[in-house]
Coordinates of C-alpha atoms and ligand atoms in Angstrom, one line a residue:
X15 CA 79.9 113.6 107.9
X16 CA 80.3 111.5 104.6
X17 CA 83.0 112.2 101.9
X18 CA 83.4 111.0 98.2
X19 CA 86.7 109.5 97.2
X20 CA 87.1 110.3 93.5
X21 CA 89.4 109.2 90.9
X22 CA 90.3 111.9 88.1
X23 CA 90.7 111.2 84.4
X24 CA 87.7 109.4 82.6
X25 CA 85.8 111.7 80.0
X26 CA 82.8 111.8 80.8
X27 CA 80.2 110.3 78.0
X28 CA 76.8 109.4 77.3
X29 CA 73.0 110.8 78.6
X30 CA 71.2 112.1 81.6
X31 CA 67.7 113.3 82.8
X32 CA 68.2 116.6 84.6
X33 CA 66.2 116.7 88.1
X34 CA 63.1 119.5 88.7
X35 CA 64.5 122.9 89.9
X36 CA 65.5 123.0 93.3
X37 CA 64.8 126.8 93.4
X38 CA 61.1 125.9 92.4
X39 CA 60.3 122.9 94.2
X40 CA 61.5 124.9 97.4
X41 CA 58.3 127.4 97.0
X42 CA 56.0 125.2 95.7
X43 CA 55.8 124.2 99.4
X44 CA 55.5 127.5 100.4
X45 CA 52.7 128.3 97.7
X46 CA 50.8 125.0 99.4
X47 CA 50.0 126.8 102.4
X48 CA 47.9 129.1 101.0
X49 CA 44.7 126.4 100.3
X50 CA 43.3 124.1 102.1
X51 CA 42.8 122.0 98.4
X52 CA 44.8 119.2 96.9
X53 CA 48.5 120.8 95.5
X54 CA 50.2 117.9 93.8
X55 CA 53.3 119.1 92.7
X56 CA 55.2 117.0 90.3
X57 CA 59.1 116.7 88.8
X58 CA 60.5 117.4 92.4
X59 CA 64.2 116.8 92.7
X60 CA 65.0 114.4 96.0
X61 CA 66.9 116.9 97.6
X62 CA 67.6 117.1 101.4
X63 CA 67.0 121.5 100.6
X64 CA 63.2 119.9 99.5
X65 CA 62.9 117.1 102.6
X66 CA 63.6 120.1 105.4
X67 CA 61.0 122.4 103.6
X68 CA 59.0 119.2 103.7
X69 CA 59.3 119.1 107.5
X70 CA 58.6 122.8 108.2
X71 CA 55.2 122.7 106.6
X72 CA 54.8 119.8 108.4
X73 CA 55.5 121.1 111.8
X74 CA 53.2 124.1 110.7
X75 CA 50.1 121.8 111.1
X76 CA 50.4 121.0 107.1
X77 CA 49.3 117.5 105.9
X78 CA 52.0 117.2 103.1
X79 CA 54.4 114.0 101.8
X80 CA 56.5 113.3 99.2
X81 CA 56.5 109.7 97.4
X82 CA 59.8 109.5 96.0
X83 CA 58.7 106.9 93.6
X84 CA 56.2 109.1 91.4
X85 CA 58.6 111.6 92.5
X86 CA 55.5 114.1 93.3
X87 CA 54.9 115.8 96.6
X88 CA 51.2 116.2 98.0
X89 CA 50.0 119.0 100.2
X90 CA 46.1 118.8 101.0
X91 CA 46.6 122.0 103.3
X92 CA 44.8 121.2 106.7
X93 CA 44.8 123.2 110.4
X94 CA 47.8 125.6 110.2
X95 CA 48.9 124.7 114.6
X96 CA 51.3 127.3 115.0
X97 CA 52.9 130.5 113.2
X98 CA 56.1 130.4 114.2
X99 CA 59.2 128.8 112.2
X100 CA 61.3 127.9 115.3
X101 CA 65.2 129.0 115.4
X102 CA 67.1 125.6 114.4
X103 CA 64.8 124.7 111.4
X104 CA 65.5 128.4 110.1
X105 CA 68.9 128.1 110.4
X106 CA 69.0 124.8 108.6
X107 CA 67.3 126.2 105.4
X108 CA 67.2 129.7 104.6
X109 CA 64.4 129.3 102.6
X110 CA 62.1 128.8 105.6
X111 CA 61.4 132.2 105.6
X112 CA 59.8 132.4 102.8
X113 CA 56.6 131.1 104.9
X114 CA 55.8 134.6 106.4
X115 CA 54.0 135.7 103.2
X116 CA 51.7 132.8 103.6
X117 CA 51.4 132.6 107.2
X118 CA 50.7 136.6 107.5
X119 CA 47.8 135.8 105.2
X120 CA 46.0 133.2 106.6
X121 CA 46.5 133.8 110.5
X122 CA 47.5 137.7 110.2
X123 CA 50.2 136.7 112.0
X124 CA 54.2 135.3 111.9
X125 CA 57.0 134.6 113.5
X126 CA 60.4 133.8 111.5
X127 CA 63.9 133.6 112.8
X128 CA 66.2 135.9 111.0
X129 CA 67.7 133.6 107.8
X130 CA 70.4 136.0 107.9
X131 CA 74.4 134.8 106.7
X132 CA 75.4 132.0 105.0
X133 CA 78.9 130.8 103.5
X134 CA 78.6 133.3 100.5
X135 CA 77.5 136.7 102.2
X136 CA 75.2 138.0 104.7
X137 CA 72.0 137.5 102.8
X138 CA 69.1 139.5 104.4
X139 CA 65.7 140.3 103.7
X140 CA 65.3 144.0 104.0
X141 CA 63.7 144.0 100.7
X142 CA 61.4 141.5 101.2
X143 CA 60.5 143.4 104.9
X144 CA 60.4 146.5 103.4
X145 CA 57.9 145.5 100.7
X146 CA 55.6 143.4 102.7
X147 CA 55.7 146.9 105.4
X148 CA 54.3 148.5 102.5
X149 CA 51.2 145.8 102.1
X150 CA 50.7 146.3 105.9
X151 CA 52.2 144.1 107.6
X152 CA 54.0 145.4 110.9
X153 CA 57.3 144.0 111.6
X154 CA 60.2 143.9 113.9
X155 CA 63.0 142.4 114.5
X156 CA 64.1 141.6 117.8
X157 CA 67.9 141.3 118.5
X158 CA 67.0 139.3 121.9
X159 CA 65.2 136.3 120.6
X160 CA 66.7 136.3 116.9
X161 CA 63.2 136.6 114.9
X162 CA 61.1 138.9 113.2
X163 CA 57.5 139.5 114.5
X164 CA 54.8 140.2 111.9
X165 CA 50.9 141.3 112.1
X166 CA 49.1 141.9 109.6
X167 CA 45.5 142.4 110.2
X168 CA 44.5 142.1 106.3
X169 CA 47.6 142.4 103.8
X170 CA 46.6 145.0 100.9
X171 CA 47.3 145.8 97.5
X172 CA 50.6 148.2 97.0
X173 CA 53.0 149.8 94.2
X174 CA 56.1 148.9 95.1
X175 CA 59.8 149.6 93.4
X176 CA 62.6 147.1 94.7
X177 CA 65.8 148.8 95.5
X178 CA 67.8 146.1 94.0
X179 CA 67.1 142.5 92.4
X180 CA 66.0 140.2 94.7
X181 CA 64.8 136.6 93.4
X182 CA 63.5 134.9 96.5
X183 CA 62.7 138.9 97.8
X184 CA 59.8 138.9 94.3
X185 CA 58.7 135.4 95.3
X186 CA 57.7 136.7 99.1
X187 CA 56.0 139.4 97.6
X188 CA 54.2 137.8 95.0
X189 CA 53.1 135.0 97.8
X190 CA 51.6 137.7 100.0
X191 CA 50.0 139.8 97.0
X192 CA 47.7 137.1 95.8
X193 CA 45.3 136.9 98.6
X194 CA 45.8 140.6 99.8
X195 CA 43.1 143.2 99.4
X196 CA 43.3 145.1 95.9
X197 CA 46.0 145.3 93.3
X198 CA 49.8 145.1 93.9
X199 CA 52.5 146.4 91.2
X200 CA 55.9 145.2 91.6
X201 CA 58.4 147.2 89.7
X202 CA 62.5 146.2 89.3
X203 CA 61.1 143.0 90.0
X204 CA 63.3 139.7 89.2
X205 CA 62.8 138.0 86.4
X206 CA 64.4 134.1 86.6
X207 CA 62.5 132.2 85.1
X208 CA 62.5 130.5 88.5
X209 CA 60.0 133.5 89.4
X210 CA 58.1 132.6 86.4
X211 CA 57.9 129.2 87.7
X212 CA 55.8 130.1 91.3
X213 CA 54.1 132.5 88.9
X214 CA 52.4 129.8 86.5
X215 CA 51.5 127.7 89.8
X216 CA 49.7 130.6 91.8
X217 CA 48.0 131.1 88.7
X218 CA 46.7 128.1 87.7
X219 CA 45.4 127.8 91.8
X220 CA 43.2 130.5 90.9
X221 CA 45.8 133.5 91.7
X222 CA 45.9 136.4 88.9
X223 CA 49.6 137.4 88.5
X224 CA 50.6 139.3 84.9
X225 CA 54.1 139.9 83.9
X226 CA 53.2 143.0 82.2
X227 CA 56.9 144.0 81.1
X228 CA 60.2 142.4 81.3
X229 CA 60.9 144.1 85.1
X230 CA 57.1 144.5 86.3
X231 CA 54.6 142.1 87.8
X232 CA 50.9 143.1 88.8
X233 CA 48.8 140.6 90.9
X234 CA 45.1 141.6 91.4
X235 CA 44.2 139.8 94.8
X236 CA 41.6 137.3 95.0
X237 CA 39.8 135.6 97.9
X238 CA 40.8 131.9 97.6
X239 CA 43.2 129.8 95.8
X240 CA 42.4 126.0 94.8
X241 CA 44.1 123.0 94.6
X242 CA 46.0 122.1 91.5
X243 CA 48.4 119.8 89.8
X244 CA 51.5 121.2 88.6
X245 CA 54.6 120.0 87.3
X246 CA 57.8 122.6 87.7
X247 CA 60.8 123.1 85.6
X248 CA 64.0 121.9 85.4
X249 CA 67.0 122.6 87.1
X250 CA 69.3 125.5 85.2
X251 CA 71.9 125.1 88.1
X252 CA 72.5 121.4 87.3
X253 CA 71.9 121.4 83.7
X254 CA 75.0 123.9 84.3
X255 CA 77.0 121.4 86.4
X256 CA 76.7 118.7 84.2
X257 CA 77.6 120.1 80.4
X258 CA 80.8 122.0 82.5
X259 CA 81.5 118.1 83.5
X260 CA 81.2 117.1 79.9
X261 CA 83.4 119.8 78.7
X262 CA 86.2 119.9 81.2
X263 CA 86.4 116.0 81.5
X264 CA 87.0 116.1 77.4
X265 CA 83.8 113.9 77.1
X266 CA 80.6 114.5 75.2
X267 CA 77.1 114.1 77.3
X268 CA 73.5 114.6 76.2
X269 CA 71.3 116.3 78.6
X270 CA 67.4 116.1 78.7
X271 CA 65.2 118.5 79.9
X272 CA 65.8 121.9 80.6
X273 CA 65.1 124.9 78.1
X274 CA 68.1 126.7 76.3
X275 CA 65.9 129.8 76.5
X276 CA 66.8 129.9 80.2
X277 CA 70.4 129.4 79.4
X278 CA 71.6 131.8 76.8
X279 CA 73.9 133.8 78.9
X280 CA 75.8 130.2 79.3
X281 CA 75.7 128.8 75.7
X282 CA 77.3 131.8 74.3
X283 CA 80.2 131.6 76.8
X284 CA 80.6 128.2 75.9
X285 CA 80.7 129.5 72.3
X286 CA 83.0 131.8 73.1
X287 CA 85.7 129.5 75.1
X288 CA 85.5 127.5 72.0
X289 CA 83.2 124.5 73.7
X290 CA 80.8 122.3 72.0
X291 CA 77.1 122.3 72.0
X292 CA 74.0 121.4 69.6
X293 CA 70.6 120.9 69.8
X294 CA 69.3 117.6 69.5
X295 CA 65.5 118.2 70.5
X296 CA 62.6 120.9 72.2
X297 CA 64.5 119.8 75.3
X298 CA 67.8 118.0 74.6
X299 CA 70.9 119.5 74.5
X300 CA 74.3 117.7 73.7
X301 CA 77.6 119.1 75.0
X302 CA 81.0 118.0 73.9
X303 CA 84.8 118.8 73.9
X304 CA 86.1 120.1 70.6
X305 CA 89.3 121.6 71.3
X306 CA 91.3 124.1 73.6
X307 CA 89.5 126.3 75.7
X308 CA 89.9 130.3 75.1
X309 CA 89.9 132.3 78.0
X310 CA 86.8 134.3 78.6
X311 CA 85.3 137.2 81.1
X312 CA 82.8 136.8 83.0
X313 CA 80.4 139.2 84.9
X314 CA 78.1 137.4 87.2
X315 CA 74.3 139.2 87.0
X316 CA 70.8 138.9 87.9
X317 CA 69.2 137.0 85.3
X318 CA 69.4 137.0 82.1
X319 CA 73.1 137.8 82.8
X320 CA 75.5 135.2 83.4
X321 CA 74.2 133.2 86.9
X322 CA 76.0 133.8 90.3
X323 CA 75.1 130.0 90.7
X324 CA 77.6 129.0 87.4
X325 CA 80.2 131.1 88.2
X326 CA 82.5 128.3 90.2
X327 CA 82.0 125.8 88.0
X328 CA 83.1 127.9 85.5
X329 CA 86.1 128.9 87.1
X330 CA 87.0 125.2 87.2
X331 CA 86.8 124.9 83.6
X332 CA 88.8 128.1 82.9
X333 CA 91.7 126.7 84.7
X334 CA 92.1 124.3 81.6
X335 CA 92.1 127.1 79.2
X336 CA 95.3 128.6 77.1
X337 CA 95.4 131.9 78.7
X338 CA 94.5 134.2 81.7
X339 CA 90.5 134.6 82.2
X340 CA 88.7 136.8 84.7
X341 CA 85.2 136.4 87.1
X342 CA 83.9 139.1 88.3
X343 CA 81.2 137.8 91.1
X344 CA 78.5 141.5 91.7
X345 CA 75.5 139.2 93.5
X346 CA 77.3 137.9 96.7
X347 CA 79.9 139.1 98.8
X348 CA 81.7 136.3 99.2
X349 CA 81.2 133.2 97.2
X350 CA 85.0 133.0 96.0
X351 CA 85.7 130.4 98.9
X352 CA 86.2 127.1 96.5
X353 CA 88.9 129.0 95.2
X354 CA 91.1 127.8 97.9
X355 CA 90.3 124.5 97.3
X356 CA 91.0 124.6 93.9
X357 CA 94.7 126.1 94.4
X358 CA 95.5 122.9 96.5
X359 CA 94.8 120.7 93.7
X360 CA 97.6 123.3 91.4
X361 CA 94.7 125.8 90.1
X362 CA 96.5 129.1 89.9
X363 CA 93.7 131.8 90.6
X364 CA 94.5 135.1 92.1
X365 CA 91.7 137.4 93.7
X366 CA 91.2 141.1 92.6
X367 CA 89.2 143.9 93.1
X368 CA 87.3 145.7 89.4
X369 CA 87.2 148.9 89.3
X370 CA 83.9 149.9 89.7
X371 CA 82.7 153.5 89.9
X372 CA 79.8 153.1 91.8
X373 CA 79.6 150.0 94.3
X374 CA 77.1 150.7 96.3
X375 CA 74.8 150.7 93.3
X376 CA 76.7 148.8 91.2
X377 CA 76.7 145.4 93.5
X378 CA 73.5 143.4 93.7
X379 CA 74.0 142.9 97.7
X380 CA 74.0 146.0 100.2
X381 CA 77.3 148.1 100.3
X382 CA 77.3 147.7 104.1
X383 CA 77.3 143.7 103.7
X384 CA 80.7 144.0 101.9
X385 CA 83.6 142.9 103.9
X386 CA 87.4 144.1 103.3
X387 CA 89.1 140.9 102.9
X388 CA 86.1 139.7 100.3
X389 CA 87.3 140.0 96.8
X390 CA 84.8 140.5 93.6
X391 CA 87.2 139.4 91.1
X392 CA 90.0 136.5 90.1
X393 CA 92.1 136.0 87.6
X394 CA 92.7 132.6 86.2
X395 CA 95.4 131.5 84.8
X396 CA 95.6 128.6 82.3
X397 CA 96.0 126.1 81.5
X398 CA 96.9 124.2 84.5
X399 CA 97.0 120.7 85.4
X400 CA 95.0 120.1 88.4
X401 CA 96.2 116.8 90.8
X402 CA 94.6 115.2 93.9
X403 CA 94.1 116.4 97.5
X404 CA 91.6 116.7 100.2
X405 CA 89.3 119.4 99.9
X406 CA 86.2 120.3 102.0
X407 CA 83.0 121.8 100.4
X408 CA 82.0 125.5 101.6
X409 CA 78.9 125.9 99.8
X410 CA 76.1 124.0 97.5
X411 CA 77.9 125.1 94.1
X412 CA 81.3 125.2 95.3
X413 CA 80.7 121.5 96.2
X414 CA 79.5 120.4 92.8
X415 CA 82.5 122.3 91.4
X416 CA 84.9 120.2 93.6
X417 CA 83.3 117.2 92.3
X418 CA 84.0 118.0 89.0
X419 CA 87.8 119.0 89.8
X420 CA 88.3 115.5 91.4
X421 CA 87.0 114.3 88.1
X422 CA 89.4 115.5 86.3
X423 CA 92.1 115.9 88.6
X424 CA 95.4 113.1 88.5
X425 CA 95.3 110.6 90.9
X426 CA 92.3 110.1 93.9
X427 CA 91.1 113.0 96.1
X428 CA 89.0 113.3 99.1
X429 CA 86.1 115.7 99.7
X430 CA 84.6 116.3 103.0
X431 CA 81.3 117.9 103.7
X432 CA 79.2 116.2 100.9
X433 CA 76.0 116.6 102.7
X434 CA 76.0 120.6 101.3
X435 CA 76.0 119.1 97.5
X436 CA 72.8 116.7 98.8
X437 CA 70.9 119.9 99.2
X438 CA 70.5 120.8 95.9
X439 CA 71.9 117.5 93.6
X440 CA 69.6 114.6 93.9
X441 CA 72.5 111.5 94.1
X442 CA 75.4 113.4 91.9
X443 CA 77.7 110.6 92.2
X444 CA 75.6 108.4 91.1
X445 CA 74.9 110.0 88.2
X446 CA 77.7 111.2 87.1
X447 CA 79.2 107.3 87.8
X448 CA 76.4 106.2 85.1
X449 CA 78.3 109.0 82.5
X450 CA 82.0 107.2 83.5
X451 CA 83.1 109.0 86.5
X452 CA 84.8 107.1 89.5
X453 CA 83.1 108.8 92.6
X454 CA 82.6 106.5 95.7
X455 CA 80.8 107.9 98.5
X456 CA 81.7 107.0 101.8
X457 CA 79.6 107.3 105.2
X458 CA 81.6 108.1 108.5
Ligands
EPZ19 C1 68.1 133.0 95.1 O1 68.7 133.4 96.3 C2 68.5 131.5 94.9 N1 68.0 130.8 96.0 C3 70.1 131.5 94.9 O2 70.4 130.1 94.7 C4 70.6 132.3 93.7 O3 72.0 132.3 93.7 C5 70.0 133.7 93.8 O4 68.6 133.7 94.0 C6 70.4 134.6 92.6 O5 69.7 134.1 91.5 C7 66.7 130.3 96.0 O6 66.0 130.6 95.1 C8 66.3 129.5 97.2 P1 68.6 137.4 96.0 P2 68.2 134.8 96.9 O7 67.6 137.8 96.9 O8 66.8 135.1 96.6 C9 71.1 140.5 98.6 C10 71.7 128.2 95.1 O9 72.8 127.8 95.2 N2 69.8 140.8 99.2 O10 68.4 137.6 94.5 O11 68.5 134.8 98.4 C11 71.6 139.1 98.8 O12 72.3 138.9 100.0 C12 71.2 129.5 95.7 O13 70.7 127.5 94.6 C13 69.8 141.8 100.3 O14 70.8 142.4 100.6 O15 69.1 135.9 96.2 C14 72.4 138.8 97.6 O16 73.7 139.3 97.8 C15 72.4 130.3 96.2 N3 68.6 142.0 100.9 C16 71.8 139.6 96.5 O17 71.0 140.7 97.2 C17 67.4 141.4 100.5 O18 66.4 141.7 101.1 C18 70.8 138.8 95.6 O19 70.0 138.1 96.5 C19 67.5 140.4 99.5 C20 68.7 140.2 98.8

């Protein structure tokens, strides 16, 4: 276990270079699997999220490595060994699943242990099961062993309608559409520009995927896919992080990289709660403290609503603002947990439950996920001073969030459990050390 000792109070100021998307780079190694060519895939974030993927292809019979210094990760395909994602390495990254579209393709064949719960809700893939059924494939689950089995003698073309968003459940789809038989229209599809991402990759290895409205993909399925070289986009999730640690610190920092195209549901909360930003090139992006924060309400969405993955870093900043502000969280179940963290540094956040009219619909995850002591909603009240304490990180964005609360907090606090922020931020204390914060890491 390592921890970071952090000492509050320093604006932050001056510039950074966001790091590639982690919820890219993360299917770019998936996407690899389906040629036997060259996939050079550059702008990857070092991420320990990107290093297990890394390893699963790997222990799939894939010849793939990353060199951190070109930051660039090359996959040159090779003899698939096995078909099977073993238990520990799927319950180590969720993500691992993803490989059944690839693997059903090319060996007709998978086995993939159930991703299932994680620390902010129950997270299955009936969607993505459900749709690949429909191209095919035949699939079970067995309770005994913990996977699912798939066959798929030859995956074909289908029209399918998603019950609800699902961003990594359009990504599996898309992944097993490309080389299937025929055409495949995906409809209430997911549209982050994440999707978009994998999208402009398959393409340019050949694959023949059209956005055709806002909501609708169609993929016409072709019989190989080449190498390429690609570079992906930039992290949303941390260009997020770090302008929220520019704002609530009181300090002004200049971001590079990242489109504000992909971030509009963001900049005009920041707008509204009376924050500063301006554009200062294509990519570039300067945030900065102007005065007291208003209180705002947020509702957490599929994209382009307000992201699921901003909404704790948020709440931190709200807890500075003159008045009482609301979240209301309707992707996961449960992804309130740094909110007890937060109270022991003097946050004063209550949980609530919005009236909806109809939750089952209304909620992005299933109705039966929902649990009775989850709450969807908290109320913030503001502003409050926050001081030190020991806190331990729940989840990937809860961490960051704590990060930034010891950075602004009075006095030195302790945060256990850093190695869930190194899944998805490449050295954050680092960087945010180089902008004037006072974040020691410590090894155990
Ligand atoms: C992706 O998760 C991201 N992860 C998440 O980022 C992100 O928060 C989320 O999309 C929303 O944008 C990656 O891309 C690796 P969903 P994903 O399928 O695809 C439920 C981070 O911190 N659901 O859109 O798993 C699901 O449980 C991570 O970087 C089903 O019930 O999200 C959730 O409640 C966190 N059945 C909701 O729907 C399904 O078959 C949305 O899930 C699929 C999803």
């Amino acid at each position: 276990m390592e921890k970071f000792v952090i000492k509050g109070g320093q604006p932050l100021k001056g510039e950074v270079m966001v790091a590639g998307a982690k919820n890219a780079a993360l299917k770019t190694v998936v996407a690899s699997v389906l040629t036997d060519e060259e996939v050079v895939i550059e702008n990857i974030p070092l991420i320990s999220d990107l290093f297990l993927m890394v390893e699963t292809a790997k222990r799939l019979g894939l010849s793939i490595e990353i060199d951190k210094k070109k930051r660039a990760l090359f996959s040159k395909g090779g003899s698939l060994k096995t078909n099977k994602i073993p238990l520990e390495v799927g319950a180590r990254i969720r993500t691992s699943s993803m490989f059944l579209s690839p693997l059903l393709s090319r060996f007709g064949e998978a086995v993939i242990p159930n991703p299932g719960g994680c620390r902010i809700g129950c997270r299955p893939i009936d969607r993505h099961i459900e749709g690949l059924a429909k191209m095919g494939a035949k699939i079970y689950y067995d309770p005994s062993d913990g996977y699912f089995h798939a066959k798929a003698a030859r995956l074909h073309g289908v029209d399918f309608t998603f019950s609800k968003n699902t961003h990594t459940g359009t990504e599996t789809l898309i992944l097993a559409a490309v080389k299937a038989e025929g055409r495949t229209v995906l409809t209430n599809a997911a549209q982050e520009p994440e999707v978009d991402d994998l999208i402009k990759l398959l393409n340019s290895m050949g694959a023949r995927i059209d956005r055709v409205e806002q909501r609708k993909i169609v993929i016409e399925g072709v019989k190989k896919l080449r190498g390429t070289k690609y570079k992906i986009m930039a992290d949303r999730n941390e260009i997020v992080t770090l302008a929220i640690a520019a704002l609530a610190s009181k300090g002004e920092v200049t971001i590079h990289g990242g489109k504000r195209e992909y971030l509009k549901a963001f900049l005009a909360k920041v707008r509204e709660a009376g924050g500063g930003w301006e554009p200062k090139g294509e990519e570039i992006t300067r945030f900065f403290y102007q005065k007291n924060f208003r209180p705002t309400e947020i509702i957490t969405g599929p994209y382009p609503s307000f992201m699921t993955d901003w909404q704790a870093p948020w709440a931190l900043l709200m807890t500075q603002t003159q008045g009482l502000s609301t979240i209301h969280e309707t992707v996961f179940e449960s992804r309130f947990l740094y909110v007890f963290e937060l109270r022991k540094m003097g946050a004063k956040i209550d949980f609530f439950d919005p009236q909806v009219s109809h939750p089952q619909k209304f909620y992005n995850f299933n109705w039966v996920d929902k649990k009775q002591n989850c709450h969807q909603g908290i109320k913030i009240f503001g502003p409050t001073p926050l001081h030190n304490a020991i806190l331990e990180v729940s989840d990937l964005r809860a961490g960051a969030t704590l990060v930034l609360a010891g950075m602004i907090a009075k006095g030195e606090s302790t945060l256990f459990g850093v190695e869930q922020i190194d899944r998805g931020y490449e050295k954050i204390e680092e960087r945010l050390n180089k902008l004037g914060a006072d974040i020691k890491r410590i090894k155990n």
